[in-house]
Each structure stands twice: as structure tokens, then as C-alpha cells.
Short mmCIF file of C-alpha atoms in Angstrom, two decimals:
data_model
loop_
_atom_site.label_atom_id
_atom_site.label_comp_id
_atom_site.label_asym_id
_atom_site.label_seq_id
_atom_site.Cartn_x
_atom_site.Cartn_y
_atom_site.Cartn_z
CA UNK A 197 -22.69 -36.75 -9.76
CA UNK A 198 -25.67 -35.19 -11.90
CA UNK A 199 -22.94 -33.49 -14.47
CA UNK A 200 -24.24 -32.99 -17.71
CA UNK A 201 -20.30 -32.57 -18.57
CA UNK A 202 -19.54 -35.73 -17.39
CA UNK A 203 -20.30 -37.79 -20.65
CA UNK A 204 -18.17 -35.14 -22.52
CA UNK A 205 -14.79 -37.13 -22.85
CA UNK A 206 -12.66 -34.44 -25.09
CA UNK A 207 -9.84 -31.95 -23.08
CA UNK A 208 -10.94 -28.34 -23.96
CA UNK A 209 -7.80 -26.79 -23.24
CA UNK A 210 -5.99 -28.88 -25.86
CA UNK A 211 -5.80 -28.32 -29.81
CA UNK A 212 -6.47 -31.32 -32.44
CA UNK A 213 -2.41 -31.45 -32.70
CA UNK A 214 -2.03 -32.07 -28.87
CA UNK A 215 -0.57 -28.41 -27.94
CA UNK A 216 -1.77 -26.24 -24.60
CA UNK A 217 -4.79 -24.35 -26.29
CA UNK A 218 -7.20 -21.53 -24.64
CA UNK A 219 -10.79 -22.07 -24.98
CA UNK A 220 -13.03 -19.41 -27.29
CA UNK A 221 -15.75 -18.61 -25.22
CA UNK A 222 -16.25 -16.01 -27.64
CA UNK A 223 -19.42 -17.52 -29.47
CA UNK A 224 -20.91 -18.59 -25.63
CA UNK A 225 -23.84 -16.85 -24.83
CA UNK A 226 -23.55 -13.99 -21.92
CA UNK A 227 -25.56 -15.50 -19.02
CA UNK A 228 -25.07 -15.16 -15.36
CA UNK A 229 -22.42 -17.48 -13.80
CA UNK A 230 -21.85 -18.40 -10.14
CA UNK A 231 -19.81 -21.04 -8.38
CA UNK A 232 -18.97 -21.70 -4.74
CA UNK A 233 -15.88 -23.60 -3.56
CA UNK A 234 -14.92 -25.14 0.23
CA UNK A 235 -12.08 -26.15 1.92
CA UNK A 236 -10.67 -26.35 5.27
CA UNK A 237 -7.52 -26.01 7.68
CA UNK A 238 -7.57 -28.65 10.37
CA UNK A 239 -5.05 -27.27 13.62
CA UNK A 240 -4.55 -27.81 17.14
CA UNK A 241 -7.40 -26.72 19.56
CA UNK A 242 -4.96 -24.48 20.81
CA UNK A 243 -4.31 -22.88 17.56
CA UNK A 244 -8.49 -22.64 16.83
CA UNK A 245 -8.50 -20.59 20.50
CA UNK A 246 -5.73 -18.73 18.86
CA UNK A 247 -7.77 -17.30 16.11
CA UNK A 248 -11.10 -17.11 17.70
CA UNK A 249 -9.83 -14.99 20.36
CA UNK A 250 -7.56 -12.82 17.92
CA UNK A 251 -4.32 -13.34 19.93
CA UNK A 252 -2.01 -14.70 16.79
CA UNK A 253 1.24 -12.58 16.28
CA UNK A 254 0.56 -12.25 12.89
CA UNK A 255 -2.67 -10.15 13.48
CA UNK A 256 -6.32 -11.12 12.39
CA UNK A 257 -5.97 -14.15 10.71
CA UNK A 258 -9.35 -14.81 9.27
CA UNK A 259 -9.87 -10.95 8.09
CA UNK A 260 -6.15 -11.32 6.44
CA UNK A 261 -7.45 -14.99 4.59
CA UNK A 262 -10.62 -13.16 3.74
CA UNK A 263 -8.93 -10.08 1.64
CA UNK A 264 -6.54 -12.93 0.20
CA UNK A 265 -8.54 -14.85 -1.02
CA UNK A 266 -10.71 -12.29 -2.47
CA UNK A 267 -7.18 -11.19 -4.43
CA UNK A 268 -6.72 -14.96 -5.18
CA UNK A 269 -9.80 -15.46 -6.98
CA UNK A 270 -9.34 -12.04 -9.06
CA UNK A 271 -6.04 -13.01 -9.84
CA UNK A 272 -6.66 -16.57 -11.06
CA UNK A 273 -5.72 -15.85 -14.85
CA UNK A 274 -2.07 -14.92 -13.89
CA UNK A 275 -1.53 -18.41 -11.44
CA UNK A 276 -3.70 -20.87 -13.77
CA UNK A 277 -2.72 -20.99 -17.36
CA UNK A 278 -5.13 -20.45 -19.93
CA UNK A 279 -7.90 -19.41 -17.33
CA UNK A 280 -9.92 -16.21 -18.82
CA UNK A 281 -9.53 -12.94 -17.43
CA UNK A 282 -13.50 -12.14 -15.99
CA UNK A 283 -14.77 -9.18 -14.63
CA UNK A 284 -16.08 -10.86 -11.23
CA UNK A 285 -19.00 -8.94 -10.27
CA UNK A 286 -18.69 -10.64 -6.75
CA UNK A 287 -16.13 -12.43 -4.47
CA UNK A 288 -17.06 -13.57 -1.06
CA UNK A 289 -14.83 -15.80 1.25
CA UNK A 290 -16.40 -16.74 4.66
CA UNK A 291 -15.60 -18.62 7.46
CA UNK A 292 -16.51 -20.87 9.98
CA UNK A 293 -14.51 -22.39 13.01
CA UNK A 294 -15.26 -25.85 14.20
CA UNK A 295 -14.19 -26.09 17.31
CA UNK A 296 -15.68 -29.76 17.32
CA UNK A 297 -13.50 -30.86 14.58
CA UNK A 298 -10.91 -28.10 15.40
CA UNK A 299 -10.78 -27.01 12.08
CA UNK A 300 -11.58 -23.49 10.21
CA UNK A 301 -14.17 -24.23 7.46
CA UNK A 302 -13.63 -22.07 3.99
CA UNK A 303 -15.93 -21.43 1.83
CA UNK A 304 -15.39 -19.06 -1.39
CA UNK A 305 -18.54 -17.84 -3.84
CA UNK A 306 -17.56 -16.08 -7.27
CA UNK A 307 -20.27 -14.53 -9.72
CA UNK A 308 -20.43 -12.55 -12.89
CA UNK A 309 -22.54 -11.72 -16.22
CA UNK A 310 -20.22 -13.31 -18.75
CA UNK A 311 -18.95 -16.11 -21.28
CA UNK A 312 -17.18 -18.44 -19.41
CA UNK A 313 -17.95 -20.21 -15.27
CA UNK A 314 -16.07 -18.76 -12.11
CA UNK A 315 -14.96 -22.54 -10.77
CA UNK A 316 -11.51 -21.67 -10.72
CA UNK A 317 -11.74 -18.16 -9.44
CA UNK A 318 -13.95 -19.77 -6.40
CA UNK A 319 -11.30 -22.56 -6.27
CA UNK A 320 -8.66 -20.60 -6.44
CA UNK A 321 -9.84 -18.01 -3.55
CA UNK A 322 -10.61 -21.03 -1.07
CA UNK A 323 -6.41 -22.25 -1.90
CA UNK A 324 -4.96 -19.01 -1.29
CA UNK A 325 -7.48 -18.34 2.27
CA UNK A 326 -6.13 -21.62 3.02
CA UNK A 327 -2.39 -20.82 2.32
CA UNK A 328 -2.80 -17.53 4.42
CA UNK A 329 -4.25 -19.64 7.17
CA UNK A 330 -1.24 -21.67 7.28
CA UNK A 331 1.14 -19.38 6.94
CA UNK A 332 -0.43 -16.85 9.67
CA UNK A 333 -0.12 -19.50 11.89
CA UNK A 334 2.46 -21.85 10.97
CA UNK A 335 4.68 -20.84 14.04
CA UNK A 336 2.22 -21.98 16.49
CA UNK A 337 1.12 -25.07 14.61
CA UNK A 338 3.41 -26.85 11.70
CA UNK A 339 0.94 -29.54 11.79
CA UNK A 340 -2.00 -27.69 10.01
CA UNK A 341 -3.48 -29.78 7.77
CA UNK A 342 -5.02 -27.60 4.20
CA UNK A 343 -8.00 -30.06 2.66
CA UNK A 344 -11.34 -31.09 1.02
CA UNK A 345 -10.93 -28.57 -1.37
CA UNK A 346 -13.88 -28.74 -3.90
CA UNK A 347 -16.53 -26.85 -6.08
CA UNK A 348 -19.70 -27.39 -4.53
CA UNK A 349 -21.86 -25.95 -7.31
CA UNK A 350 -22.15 -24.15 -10.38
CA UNK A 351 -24.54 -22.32 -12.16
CA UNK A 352 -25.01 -20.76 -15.50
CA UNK A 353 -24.39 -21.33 -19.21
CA UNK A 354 -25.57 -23.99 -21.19
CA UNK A 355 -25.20 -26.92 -18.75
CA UNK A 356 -27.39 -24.87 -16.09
CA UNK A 357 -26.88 -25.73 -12.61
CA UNK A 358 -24.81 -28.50 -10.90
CA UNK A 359 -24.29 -29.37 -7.56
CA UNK A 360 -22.01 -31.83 -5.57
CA UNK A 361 -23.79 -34.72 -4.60
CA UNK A 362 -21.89 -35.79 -1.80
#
């Protein structure tokens, strides 16, 4: 991967005596941050035809993942510890249904002005799309299969931009 952080081998989130430790992003520069996350749910054709044509008890799944995962990502700080609070100027969680590979593609873009990168807010908002996925239509298809869930890129601070290579 072309990660500047990759040759940095110290854990951030741990003090010199070995204890749990949140980062002070306090001295970071303000500078705009973005990151985008994917995932996917692989089901049953049937289930995709499900969805597609709105006809899952539940109601509208993919409108009901979207405002979840929106939540998910703006509640990150109280499901990861020692992630930030941030004031996310933007959340946006789309999807796309591949009926080829009968799976619902997520993908999850965070952004703000601020001290410290959105990578867990986006990562967290593709999980909990995901979860709502599964759990809208878990009675139709136990076999669902949540995966591939990964920050695609990142921008901002003082490492710039990165982006999966793969």
C-alpha cells in the first residue's frame, strides 16, 4: 500500500507504561479530513428481488441502513473506545445492488474541518448499514453473508492522501 503510516511501528492509543491511552490531537493542525469506507451483504437472489422491489416485511430496507448508518458513524465515540468525538460536517451511505453477484454493495463517506481523520466514523457507518441489512432481512435469508469491510481512502492531515491499492 502507498501508506506513509506504514513505517510508523509505535501503538498510538497506548501510554509508555502499556495502559489504554487517548491520542492528543490537540497540537494537530485543523485541516480538512475525509475518508470513505465499503462493505457488502452477499444474500439469496431472492432476497436481492426482495429489496429492489421494496416487498420486505420490515419496510425499506436500504432507506432504514442508510439513516443507520448515518447514526453509526456519528455515534462512533460511544461504540469505539478512545475514538474522538468530531463534529462530522458530512455523512453519506450509498448503495448499490449487484444482482450479478447478488450482493448489496455499501459504501460510507465521512468529512469534517478538524484535528483528527474520520476512518472509523466511515468504518463504523458501513458496519452498522450492514448490521441493519441483516437484521431487516434475516427472516427471509439467515445465510447473509456481512464482508470486505475496508477504508478505501483517506485524506487530510499531515500524511495527505492515501488510497487502497487493491
Amino acid at each position: 500500500m502507498n501508506n506513509e503510516l506504514e513505517n510508523e511501528s509505535k501503538l498510538t492509543h497506548v501510554d509508555q507504561s502499556g495502559q489504554a491511552s487517548m491520542v492528543d490531537v490537540s497540537a494537530k493542525t485543523p485541516t480538512t479530513r475525509r475518508a470513505v469506507a465499503t462493505g457488502f451483504v452477499s444474500m439469496t437472489p431472492a432476497t436481492i428481488a426482495l429489496i429492489k422491489d421494496n416487498n420486505v416485511a420490515k419496510g425499506d430496507v436500504l432507506a432504514t441502513a442508510r439513516i443507520a448508518g448515518i447514526q453509526g458513524a456519528k455515534q462512533c465515540p460511544s461504540l469505539i473506545p478512545l475514538c474522538h468525538p468530531l463534529m462530522l460536517s458530512k455523512v453519506a451511505v450509498d448503495f448499490d445492488i449487484d444482482e450479478a453477484q447478488s450482493k448489496v454493495n455499501i459504501r460510507c463517506e465521512c468529512k469534517l474541518l478538524g484535528n483528527t481523520g474520520v476512518e472509523m466514523e466511515a468504518l463504523t457507518g458501513v458496519s452498522v448499514a450492514a448490521l441493519t441489512i441483516f437484521d431487516m432481512c434475516k427472516a427471509a435469508d439467515p445465510n447473509m453473508i456481512i464482508g470486505s469491510i475496508k477504508v478505501m481512502t483517506k485524506e487530510g492531515g499531515k500524511s495527505g492522501k492515501w488510497q487502497r491499492d487493491d
